Amino acid sequence: MASLAQWIAGARPRTLPNAVAPVIAGSGAAAWAGGADLLRAGLALLVAVALIVGVNYANDYSDGIRGTDDDRTGPVRLVGAKLATPQAVRAVAVGALLLGGAAGLTLALLSAPWLIAVGAVCIAGAWLYTGGSRPYGYAGLGEVAVFVFFGLVAVLGTQYTQALRIDWVGVAAAVAAGALSSAVLVANNLRDIPTDAASGKITLAVRLGDSRTRTLFLSLLAVAALATLAMTAATPWCALGFLATPLAVRAAAPVRGGRHGAELIPVLRDTGLTLLVWAVAVAGALALAR
């Protein structure tokens, strides 16, 4: 049986910035729009964290039973490494997704009931990333889904549930957050190109190949920088978002340097930290300016 430490590792805690940062950025955008609400921000955070933990365990389960994780570099895979039964991992994944659904239902009822439908789509997207008979993560659509769910939906949903409106500042923040979140997955899939290709998991990185995947990663960092620059038109304080630049440069170095395999693992950490520092800085800037 897997130890508690292995279960925690299986949740892939290094991906948590992808959940936390969009809520922070969205809350800053809500403050800018004049509608910050701590209770609703807390519920949005619970939704985001529960969904990313759920999707990580669901990914572990689905890839494990397909044999995709039999030979894998990176964080522990509970099913692939035979540390836990597929049924146990699936149960934890479902539990996390149900928790996120319950928090999302509460948040929707407090703000706009039509958001229940959005939440249902998010839960379905979490499971079908690698689950079901035709997982979209195996068709090269993972990065698009991350941009939508952990960028546009997470940031704008957080802003809307608090301020009951969205604006262009929120959209710019959502684009930046989505680009950085997608960059984390691009780095992960760049590392896994050889094993994914061998197992039939045709990610976007497998489709693009090594060189163009590296270009995509760097382009996503540039998109986030341009979106942040655009936000300075609302308030120059948003230039604080560039405090994350040293982390972005450190994340980009192994990608630009042609590193492979385990040498790319720090890129995931540094890109996640870039996203988190950027979100805190921008949210603080928007709140202060308001």
PDB file of C-alpha atoms in Angstrom:
ATOM      1  CA  MET A   1       0.000   0.000   0.000  1.00  0.00           C
ATOM      2  CA  ALA A   2       1.132   3.537  -0.758  1.00  0.00           C
ATOM      3  CA  SER A   3       2.339   5.626   2.156  1.00  0.00           C
ATOM      4  CA  LEU A   4       0.823   8.994   3.001  1.00  0.00           C
ATOM      5  CA  ALA A   5       3.871  10.689   1.480  1.00  0.00           C
ATOM      6  CA  GLN A   6       3.345   8.765  -1.759  1.00  0.00           C
ATOM      7  CA  TRP A   7      -0.349   9.693  -1.853  1.00  0.00           C
ATOM      8  CA  ILE A   8       0.622  13.345  -1.396  1.00  0.00           C
ATOM      9  CA  ALA A   9       3.221  13.039  -4.151  1.00  0.00           C
ATOM     10  CA  GLY A  10       0.573  11.393  -6.335  1.00  0.00           C
ATOM     11  CA  ALA A  11      -1.558  14.524  -5.992  1.00  0.00           C
ATOM     12  CA  ARG A  12       1.338  16.364  -7.694  1.00  0.00           C
ATOM     13  CA  PRO A  13       1.581  19.320  -5.313  1.00  0.00           C
ATOM     14  CA  ARG A  14       3.855  21.180  -7.726  1.00  0.00           C
ATOM     15  CA  THR A  15       0.788  21.752  -9.910  1.00  0.00           C
ATOM     16  CA  LEU A  16      -1.045  23.592  -7.114  1.00  0.00           C
ATOM     17  CA  PRO A  17       0.088  27.026  -8.354  1.00  0.00           C
ATOM     18  CA  ASN A  18      -1.994  26.310 -11.459  1.00  0.00           C
ATOM     19  CA  ALA A  19      -5.052  26.212  -9.207  1.00  0.00           C
ATOM     20  CA  VAL A  20      -4.188  28.839  -6.610  1.00  0.00           C
ATOM     21  CA  ALA A  21      -2.736  31.555  -8.846  1.00  0.00           C
ATOM     22  CA  PRO A  22      -5.775  32.060 -11.137  1.00  0.00           C
ATOM     23  CA  VAL A  23      -8.024  32.533  -8.095  1.00  0.00           C
ATOM     24  CA  ILE A  24      -5.592  35.082  -6.642  1.00  0.00           C
ATOM     25  CA  ALA A  25      -5.436  36.921  -9.969  1.00  0.00           C
ATOM     26  CA  GLY A  26      -9.215  36.756 -10.385  1.00  0.00           C
ATOM     27  CA  SER A  27      -9.726  38.104  -6.884  1.00  0.00           C
ATOM     28  CA  GLY A  28      -7.426  40.998  -7.701  1.00  0.00           C
ATOM     29  CA  ALA A  29      -9.455  41.636 -10.851  1.00  0.00           C
ATOM     30  CA  ALA A  30     -12.622  41.513  -8.735  1.00  0.00           C
ATOM     31  CA  ALA A  31     -11.151  44.103  -6.372  1.00  0.00           C
ATOM     32  CA  TRP A  32     -10.329  46.276  -9.385  1.00  0.00           C
ATOM     33  CA  ALA A  33     -13.977  45.927 -10.473  1.00  0.00           C
ATOM     34  CA  GLY A  34     -15.117  46.942  -6.991  1.00  0.00           C
ATOM     35  CA  GLY A  35     -16.458  43.615  -5.781  1.00  0.00           C
ATOM     36  CA  ALA A  36     -13.916  41.638  -3.723  1.00  0.00           C
ATOM     37  CA  ASP A  37     -15.522  39.056  -1.416  1.00  0.00           C
ATOM     38  CA  LEU A  38     -13.410  36.816   0.836  1.00  0.00           C
ATOM     39  CA  LEU A  39     -16.043  34.083   1.259  1.00  0.00           C
ATOM     40  CA  ARG A  40     -16.539  33.692  -2.471  1.00  0.00           C
ATOM     41  CA  ALA A  41     -12.794  33.863  -3.062  1.00  0.00           C
ATOM     42  CA  GLY A  42     -12.338  31.051  -0.540  1.00  0.00           C
ATOM     43  CA  LEU A  43     -14.964  28.922  -2.258  1.00  0.00           C
ATOM     44  CA  ALA A  44     -13.359  29.557  -5.643  1.00  0.00           C
ATOM     45  CA  LEU A  45     -10.011  28.497  -4.199  1.00  0.00           C
ATOM     46  CA  LEU A  46     -11.510  25.273  -2.825  1.00  0.00           C
ATOM     47  CA  VAL A  47     -13.071  24.543  -6.222  1.00  0.00           C
ATOM     48  CA  ALA A  48      -9.782  25.094  -8.054  1.00  0.00           C
ATOM     49  CA  VAL A  49      -7.635  23.056  -5.659  1.00  0.00           C
ATOM     50  CA  ALA A  50     -10.132  20.177  -5.489  1.00  0.00           C
ATOM     51  CA  LEU A  51     -10.397  20.042  -9.278  1.00  0.00           C
ATOM     52  CA  ILE A  52      -6.646  20.024  -9.903  1.00  0.00           C
ATOM     53  CA  VAL A  53      -6.103  17.327  -7.272  1.00  0.00           C
ATOM     54  CA  GLY A  54      -9.008  15.390  -8.784  1.00  0.00           C
ATOM     55  CA  VAL A  55      -7.658  15.676 -12.320  1.00  0.00           C
ATOM     56  CA  ASN A  56      -4.177  14.619 -11.166  1.00  0.00           C
ATOM     57  CA  TYR A  57      -5.496  11.465  -9.501  1.00  0.00           C
ATOM     58  CA  ALA A  58      -7.828  10.811 -12.445  1.00  0.00           C
ATOM     59  CA  ASN A  59      -4.840  11.163 -14.762  1.00  0.00           C
ATOM     60  CA  ASP A  60      -2.867   8.750 -12.571  1.00  0.00           C
ATOM     61  CA  TYR A  61      -5.734   6.248 -12.701  1.00  0.00           C
ATOM     62  CA  SER A  62      -6.478   6.501 -16.431  1.00  0.00           C
ATOM     63  CA  ASP A  63      -2.856   6.520 -17.589  1.00  0.00           C
ATOM     64  CA  GLY A  64      -2.061   3.730 -15.145  1.00  0.00           C
ATOM     65  CA  ILE A  65      -4.674   1.312 -16.404  1.00  0.00           C
ATOM     66  CA  ARG A  66      -3.660   2.054 -20.000  1.00  0.00           C
ATOM     67  CA  GLY A  67      -0.010   1.346 -19.232  1.00  0.00           C
ATOM     68  CA  THR A  68       1.087   4.852 -20.229  1.00  0.00           C
ATOM     69  CA  ASP A  69       2.884   5.343 -16.907  1.00  0.00           C
ATOM     70  CA  ASP A  70       4.788   2.054 -16.898  1.00  0.00           C
ATOM     71  CA  ASP A  71       7.993   3.868 -17.877  1.00  0.00           C
ATOM     72  CA  ARG A  72       7.836   7.503 -16.798  1.00  0.00           C
ATOM     73  CA  THR A  73      10.212  10.223 -15.612  1.00  0.00           C
ATOM     74  CA  GLY A  74       8.901  12.613 -12.980  1.00  0.00           C
ATOM     75  CA  PRO A  75       6.566  12.522  -9.963  1.00  0.00           C
ATOM     76  CA  VAL A  76       5.399   9.206  -8.570  1.00  0.00           C
ATOM     77  CA  ARG A  77       2.502   7.501 -10.364  1.00  0.00           C
ATOM     78  CA  LEU A  78       0.521   5.435  -7.906  1.00  0.00           C
ATOM     79  CA  VAL A  79      -1.117   3.053 -10.361  1.00  0.00           C
ATOM     80  CA  GLY A  80       1.763   2.868 -12.834  1.00  0.00           C
ATOM     81  CA  ALA A  81       4.240   2.078 -10.034  1.00  0.00           C
ATOM     82  CA  LYS A  82       1.744  -0.372  -8.466  1.00  0.00           C
ATOM     83  CA  LEU A  83       1.779   1.539  -5.185  1.00  0.00           C
ATOM     84  CA  ALA A  84      -2.032   1.680  -5.012  1.00  0.00           C
ATOM     85  CA  THR A  85      -4.861  -0.143  -6.720  1.00  0.00           C
ATOM     86  CA  PRO A  86      -6.605   1.563  -9.637  1.00  0.00           C
ATOM     87  CA  GLN A  87      -9.879   1.396  -7.692  1.00  0.00           C
ATOM     88  CA  ALA A  88      -8.394   3.279  -4.729  1.00  0.00           C
ATOM     89  CA  VAL A  89      -6.923   6.029  -6.904  1.00  0.00           C
ATOM     90  CA  ARG A  90     -10.167   6.344  -8.847  1.00  0.00           C
ATOM     91  CA  ALA A  91     -12.130   6.674  -5.597  1.00  0.00           C
ATOM     92  CA  VAL A  92      -9.868   9.486  -4.366  1.00  0.00           C
ATOM     93  CA  ALA A  93     -10.149  11.240  -7.742  1.00  0.00           C
ATOM     94  CA  VAL A  94     -13.937  11.042  -7.674  1.00  0.00           C
ATOM     95  CA  GLY A  95     -13.995  12.262  -4.061  1.00  0.00           C
ATOM     96  CA  ALA A  96     -11.876  15.315  -4.924  1.00  0.00           C
ATOM     97  CA  LEU A  97     -14.037  16.132  -7.941  1.00  0.00           C
ATOM     98  CA  LEU A  98     -17.218  15.807  -5.858  1.00  0.00           C
ATOM     99  CA  LEU A  99     -15.763  18.135  -3.228  1.00  0.00           C
ATOM    100  CA  GLY A 100     -14.968  20.654  -5.940  1.00  0.00           C
ATOM    101  CA  GLY A 101     -18.457  20.241  -7.351  1.00  0.00           C
ATOM    102  CA  ALA A 102     -20.072  20.870  -3.968  1.00  0.00           C
ATOM    103  CA  ALA A 103     -18.008  24.015  -3.405  1.00  0.00           C
ATOM    104  CA  GLY A 104     -18.780  25.165  -6.924  1.00  0.00           C
ATOM    105  CA  LEU A 105     -22.495  24.588  -6.428  1.00  0.00           C
ATOM    106  CA  THR A 106     -22.432  26.712  -3.280  1.00  0.00           C
ATOM    107  CA  LEU A 107     -20.509  29.448  -5.068  1.00  0.00           C
ATOM    108  CA  ALA A 108     -22.925  29.426  -8.003  1.00  0.00           C
ATOM    109  CA  LEU A 109     -25.955  29.679  -5.731  1.00  0.00           C
ATOM    110  CA  LEU A 110     -24.359  32.658  -3.977  1.00  0.00           C
ATOM    111  CA  SER A 111     -23.642  34.456  -7.244  1.00  0.00           C
ATOM    112  CA  ALA A 112     -25.206  33.176 -10.474  1.00  0.00           C
ATOM    113  CA  PRO A 113     -26.966  29.782 -10.730  1.00  0.00           C
ATOM    114  CA  TRP A 114     -26.160  29.465 -14.445  1.00  0.00           C
ATOM    115  CA  LEU A 115     -22.549  28.878 -13.385  1.00  0.00           C
ATOM    116  CA  ILE A 116     -23.633  25.382 -12.310  1.00  0.00           C
ATOM    117  CA  ALA A 117     -23.491  24.411 -15.980  1.00  0.00           C
ATOM    118  CA  VAL A 118     -19.953  25.808 -16.248  1.00  0.00           C
ATOM    119  CA  GLY A 119     -18.946  23.774 -13.210  1.00  0.00           C
ATOM    120  CA  ALA A 120     -20.369  20.600 -14.742  1.00  0.00           C
ATOM    121  CA  VAL A 121     -18.307  21.189 -17.887  1.00  0.00           C
ATOM    122  CA  CYS A 122     -15.185  21.712 -15.756  1.00  0.00           C
ATOM    123  CA  ILE A 123     -15.704  18.420 -13.907  1.00  0.00           C
ATOM    124  CA  ALA A 124     -16.313  16.571 -17.166  1.00  0.00           C
ATOM    125  CA  GLY A 125     -13.184  18.168 -18.618  1.00  0.00           C
ATOM    126  CA  ALA A 126     -11.158  17.066 -15.598  1.00  0.00           C
ATOM    127  CA  TRP A 127     -12.193  13.425 -15.977  1.00  0.00           C
ATOM    128  CA  LEU A 128     -12.083  13.206 -19.765  1.00  0.00           C
ATOM    129  CA  TYR A 129      -8.575  14.660 -20.010  1.00  0.00           C
ATOM    130  CA  THR A 130      -7.180  11.135 -19.869  1.00  0.00           C
ATOM    131  CA  GLY A 131     -10.356   9.192 -19.032  1.00  0.00           C
ATOM    132  CA  GLY A 132     -13.071   7.726 -21.205  1.00  0.00           C
ATOM    133  CA  SER A 133     -12.762   5.982 -24.537  1.00  0.00           C
ATOM    134  CA  ARG A 134     -11.426   9.052 -26.388  1.00  0.00           C
ATOM    135  CA  PRO A 135      -9.415  11.191 -23.911  1.00  0.00           C
ATOM    136  CA  TYR A 136      -8.671  14.610 -25.350  1.00  0.00           C
ATOM    137  CA  GLY A 137      -5.303  14.685 -23.580  1.00  0.00           C
ATOM    138  CA  TYR A 138      -4.248  11.914 -25.974  1.00  0.00           C
ATOM    139  CA  ALA A 139      -5.329  14.015 -28.957  1.00  0.00           C
ATOM    140  CA  GLY A 140      -3.102  17.030 -28.323  1.00  0.00           C
ATOM    141  CA  LEU A 141      -5.770  19.211 -26.697  1.00  0.00           C
ATOM    142  CA  GLY A 142      -4.452  19.252 -23.138  1.00  0.00           C
ATOM    143  CA  GLU A 143      -2.797  22.666 -23.388  1.00  0.00           C
ATOM    144  CA  VAL A 144      -5.939  24.191 -24.876  1.00  0.00           C
ATOM    145  CA  ALA A 145      -8.017  22.782 -22.019  1.00  0.00           C
ATOM    146  CA  VAL A 146      -5.591  24.113 -19.406  1.00  0.00           C
ATOM    147  CA  PHE A 147      -5.677  27.565 -21.004  1.00  0.00           C
ATOM    148  CA  VAL A 148      -9.479  27.537 -20.942  1.00  0.00           C
ATOM    149  CA  PHE A 149     -10.101  25.968 -17.518  1.00  0.00           C
ATOM    150  CA  PHE A 150      -7.133  27.281 -15.496  1.00  0.00           C
ATOM    151  CA  GLY A 151      -6.945  30.581 -17.341  1.00  0.00           C
ATOM    152  CA  LEU A 152     -10.162  31.959 -18.764  1.00  0.00           C
ATOM    153  CA  VAL A 153     -12.673  30.075 -16.611  1.00  0.00           C
ATOM    154  CA  ALA A 154     -10.736  30.224 -13.342  1.00  0.00           C
ATOM    155  CA  VAL A 155      -9.764  33.908 -13.484  1.00  0.00           C
ATOM    156  CA  LEU A 156     -12.933  35.286 -15.054  1.00  0.00           C
ATOM    157  CA  GLY A 157     -15.128  32.968 -12.999  1.00  0.00           C
ATOM    158  CA  THR A 158     -13.448  34.204  -9.827  1.00  0.00           C
ATOM    159  CA  GLN A 159     -13.869  37.827 -10.890  1.00  0.00           C
ATOM    160  CA  TYR A 160     -17.491  37.345 -11.902  1.00  0.00           C
ATOM    161  CA  THR A 161     -18.627  35.480  -8.792  1.00  0.00           C
ATOM    162  CA  GLN A 162     -17.308  38.326  -6.634  1.00  0.00           C
ATOM    163  CA  ALA A 163     -17.942  41.464  -8.727  1.00  0.00           C
ATOM    164  CA  LEU A 164     -20.828  40.038 -10.820  1.00  0.00           C
ATOM    165  CA  ARG A 165     -19.137  41.398 -13.935  1.00  0.00           C
ATOM    166  CA  ILE A 166     -15.949  40.963 -15.923  1.00  0.00           C
ATOM    167  CA  ASP A 167     -13.818  43.573 -17.681  1.00  0.00           C
ATOM    168  CA  TRP A 168     -10.832  43.762 -19.998  1.00  0.00           C
ATOM    169  CA  VAL A 169      -8.416  43.775 -17.060  1.00  0.00           C
ATOM    170  CA  GLY A 170      -9.822  40.423 -15.967  1.00  0.00           C
ATOM    171  CA  VAL A 171      -9.536  39.117 -19.526  1.00  0.00           C
ATOM    172  CA  ALA A 172      -5.877  40.178 -19.745  1.00  0.00           C
ATOM    173  CA  ALA A 173      -5.170  38.526 -16.389  1.00  0.00           C
ATOM    174  CA  ALA A 174      -6.955  35.378 -17.582  1.00  0.00           C
ATOM    175  CA  VAL A 175      -4.843  35.245 -20.753  1.00  0.00           C
ATOM    176  CA  ALA A 176      -1.610  35.633 -18.777  1.00  0.00           C
ATOM    177  CA  ALA A 177      -2.613  33.010 -16.210  1.00  0.00           C
ATOM    178  CA  GLY A 178      -3.775  30.640 -18.936  1.00  0.00           C
ATOM    179  CA  ALA A 179      -0.532  31.041 -20.875  1.00  0.00           C
ATOM    180  CA  LEU A 180       1.625  30.318 -17.824  1.00  0.00           C
ATOM    181  CA  SER A 181      -0.556  27.375 -16.759  1.00  0.00           C
ATOM    182  CA  SER A 182      -0.327  25.934 -20.257  1.00  0.00           C
ATOM    183  CA  ALA A 183       3.435  26.425 -20.190  1.00  0.00           C
ATOM    184  CA  VAL A 184       3.633  24.116 -17.161  1.00  0.00           C
ATOM    185  CA  LEU A 185       1.901  21.351 -19.128  1.00  0.00           C
ATOM    186  CA  VAL A 186       4.030  22.038 -22.215  1.00  0.00           C
ATOM    187  CA  ALA A 187       7.167  21.560 -20.103  1.00  0.00           C
ATOM    188  CA  ASN A 188       5.760  18.336 -18.669  1.00  0.00           C
ATOM    189  CA  ASN A 189       4.880  16.983 -22.107  1.00  0.00           C
ATOM    190  CA  LEU A 190       8.211  18.101 -23.576  1.00  0.00           C
ATOM    191  CA  ARG A 191       9.951  15.953 -20.969  1.00  0.00           C
ATOM    192  CA  ASP A 192       7.674  12.998 -21.769  1.00  0.00           C
ATOM    193  CA  ILE A 193       7.821  13.072 -25.585  1.00  0.00           C
ATOM    194  CA  PRO A 194       9.770   9.777 -25.914  1.00  0.00           C
ATOM    195  CA  THR A 195       7.628   7.765 -23.482  1.00  0.00           C
ATOM    196  CA  ASP A 196       4.329   9.308 -24.618  1.00  0.00           C
ATOM    197  CA  ALA A 197       5.098   8.586 -28.267  1.00  0.00           C
ATOM    198  CA  ALA A 198       6.032   5.001 -27.433  1.00  0.00           C
ATOM    199  CA  SER A 199       2.816   4.419 -25.464  1.00  0.00           C
ATOM    200  CA  GLY A 200       0.506   6.029 -28.028  1.00  0.00           C
ATOM    201  CA  LYS A 201      -0.261   9.168 -26.004  1.00  0.00           C
ATOM    202  CA  ILE A 202      -0.226  11.746 -28.786  1.00  0.00           C
ATOM    203  CA  THR A 203       0.119  14.985 -26.855  1.00  0.00           C
ATOM    204  CA  LEU A 204       0.608  18.345 -28.530  1.00  0.00           C
ATOM    205  CA  ALA A 205       4.328  17.998 -27.780  1.00  0.00           C
ATOM    206  CA  VAL A 206       4.441  14.669 -29.603  1.00  0.00           C
ATOM    207  CA  ARG A 207       2.638  16.245 -32.562  1.00  0.00           C
ATOM    208  CA  LEU A 208       4.912  19.289 -32.683  1.00  0.00           C
ATOM    209  CA  GLY A 209       8.173  17.542 -31.947  1.00  0.00           C
ATOM    210  CA  ASP A 210      10.963  18.613 -29.626  1.00  0.00           C
ATOM    211  CA  SER A 211      12.091  21.843 -31.305  1.00  0.00           C
ATOM    212  CA  ARG A 212       8.676  23.372 -31.913  1.00  0.00           C
ATOM    213  CA  THR A 213       7.497  22.403 -28.424  1.00  0.00           C
ATOM    214  CA  ARG A 214      10.380  24.396 -26.968  1.00  0.00           C
ATOM    215  CA  THR A 215       9.347  27.348 -29.140  1.00  0.00           C
ATOM    216  CA  LEU A 216       5.779  27.003 -27.898  1.00  0.00           C
ATOM    217  CA  PHE A 217       6.920  27.087 -24.273  1.00  0.00           C
ATOM    218  CA  LEU A 218       8.907  30.280 -24.805  1.00  0.00           C
ATOM    219  CA  SER A 219       6.017  31.816 -26.766  1.00  0.00           C
ATOM    220  CA  LEU A 220       3.614  31.211 -23.888  1.00  0.00           C
ATOM    221  CA  LEU A 221       5.972  33.038 -21.518  1.00  0.00           C
ATOM    222  CA  ALA A 222       6.028  35.924 -23.987  1.00  0.00           C
ATOM    223  CA  VAL A 223       2.217  35.997 -24.198  1.00  0.00           C
ATOM    224  CA  ALA A 224       2.007  36.274 -20.412  1.00  0.00           C
ATOM    225  CA  ALA A 225       4.498  39.148 -20.462  1.00  0.00           C
ATOM    226  CA  LEU A 226       2.557  40.986 -23.183  1.00  0.00           C
ATOM    227  CA  ALA A 227      -0.732  40.551 -21.302  1.00  0.00           C
ATOM    228  CA  THR A 228       0.905  41.938 -18.166  1.00  0.00           C
ATOM    229  CA  LEU A 229       2.238  44.884 -20.141  1.00  0.00           C
ATOM    230  CA  ALA A 230      -1.278  45.534 -21.439  1.00  0.00           C
ATOM    231  CA  MET A 231      -2.577  45.613 -17.858  1.00  0.00           C
ATOM    232  CA  THR A 232      -0.263  48.507 -17.048  1.00  0.00           C
ATOM    233  CA  ALA A 233      -2.611  50.628 -19.188  1.00  0.00           C
ATOM    234  CA  ALA A 234      -5.186  50.168 -16.411  1.00  0.00           C
ATOM    235  CA  THR A 235      -2.689  50.974 -13.663  1.00  0.00           C
ATOM    236  CA  PRO A 236       1.115  51.241 -13.767  1.00  0.00           C
ATOM    237  CA  TRP A 237       1.130  49.200 -10.555  1.00  0.00           C
ATOM    238  CA  CYS A 238       0.558  46.093 -12.688  1.00  0.00           C
ATOM    239  CA  ALA A 239       4.219  46.371 -13.691  1.00  0.00           C
ATOM    240  CA  LEU A 240       4.788  44.593 -10.373  1.00  0.00           C
ATOM    241  CA  GLY A 241       3.869  41.446 -12.280  1.00  0.00           C
ATOM    242  CA  PHE A 242       7.311  41.604 -13.873  1.00  0.00           C
ATOM    243  CA  LEU A 243       8.793  40.725 -10.487  1.00  0.00           C
ATOM    244  CA  ALA A 244       8.272  37.148 -11.681  1.00  0.00           C
ATOM    245  CA  THR A 245      10.656  37.678 -14.617  1.00  0.00           C
ATOM    246  CA  PRO A 246      13.765  36.154 -12.946  1.00  0.00           C
ATOM    247  CA  LEU A 247      11.795  32.967 -12.256  1.00  0.00           C
ATOM    248  CA  ALA A 248      10.563  32.889 -15.858  1.00  0.00           C
ATOM    249  CA  VAL A 249      14.126  33.300 -17.122  1.00  0.00           C
ATOM    250  CA  ARG A 250      15.271  30.449 -14.871  1.00  0.00           C
ATOM    251  CA  ALA A 251      12.399  28.265 -16.116  1.00  0.00           C
ATOM    252  CA  ALA A 252      13.241  29.002 -19.728  1.00  0.00           C
ATOM    253  CA  ALA A 253      16.976  28.259 -19.436  1.00  0.00           C
ATOM    254  CA  PRO A 254      16.788  24.422 -19.596  1.00  0.00           C
ATOM    255  CA  VAL A 255      14.238  24.622 -22.420  1.00  0.00           C
ATOM    256  CA  ARG A 256      16.414  26.986 -24.446  1.00  0.00           C
ATOM    257  CA  GLY A 257      19.481  24.942 -23.552  1.00  0.00           C
ATOM    258  CA  GLY A 258      18.108  21.738 -25.067  1.00  0.00           C
ATOM    259  CA  ARG A 259      17.867  19.783 -21.806  1.00  0.00           C
ATOM    260  CA  HIS A 260      15.941  16.494 -21.801  1.00  0.00           C
ATOM    261  CA  GLY A 261      14.281  14.035 -19.428  1.00  0.00           C
ATOM    262  CA  ALA A 262      14.788  14.578 -15.717  1.00  0.00           C
ATOM    263  CA  GLU A 263      16.754  17.752 -16.445  1.00  0.00           C
ATOM    264  CA  LEU A 264      13.432  19.383 -17.387  1.00  0.00           C
ATOM    265  CA  ILE A 265      11.714  18.635 -14.064  1.00  0.00           C
ATOM    266  CA  PRO A 266      12.850  21.945 -12.493  1.00  0.00           C
ATOM    267  CA  VAL A 267      11.159  23.768 -15.373  1.00  0.00           C
ATOM    268  CA  LEU A 268       7.749  22.679 -14.048  1.00  0.00           C
ATOM    269  CA  ARG A 269       8.593  23.995 -10.580  1.00  0.00           C
ATOM    270  CA  ASP A 270       9.971  27.299 -11.820  1.00  0.00           C
ATOM    271  CA  THR A 271       7.114  27.913 -14.252  1.00  0.00           C
ATOM    272  CA  GLY A 272       4.596  27.231 -11.487  1.00  0.00           C
ATOM    273  CA  LEU A 273       6.450  29.622  -9.193  1.00  0.00           C
ATOM    274  CA  THR A 274       6.471  32.225 -11.982  1.00  0.00           C
ATOM    275  CA  LEU A 275       2.705  31.923 -12.217  1.00  0.00           C
ATOM    276  CA  LEU A 276       2.227  32.192  -8.462  1.00  0.00           C
ATOM    277  CA  VAL A 277       4.524  35.191  -7.954  1.00  0.00           C
ATOM    278  CA  TRP A 278       2.974  36.932 -10.976  1.00  0.00           C
ATOM    279  CA  ALA A 279      -0.554  36.374  -9.626  1.00  0.00           C
ATOM    280  CA  VAL A 280       0.250  37.676  -6.142  1.00  0.00           C
ATOM    281  CA  ALA A 281       2.010  40.746  -7.559  1.00  0.00           C
ATOM    282  CA  VAL A 282      -0.736  41.593 -10.057  1.00  0.00           C
ATOM    283  CA  ALA A 283      -3.568  40.966  -7.585  1.00  0.00           C
ATOM    284  CA  GLY A 284      -1.853  43.186  -5.032  1.00  0.00           C
ATOM    285  CA  ALA A 285      -1.331  45.870  -7.674  1.00  0.00           C
ATOM    286  CA  LEU A 286      -4.985  45.856  -8.726  1.00  0.00           C
ATOM    287  CA  ALA A 287      -6.213  45.943  -5.140  1.00  0.00           C
ATOM    288  CA  LEU A 288      -3.852  48.775  -4.216  1.00  0.00           C
ATOM    289  CA  ALA A 289      -4.736  50.805  -7.302  1.00  0.00           C
ATOM    290  CA  ARG A 290      -8.434  50.444  -6.574  1.00  0.00           C
TER     291      ARG A 290
END
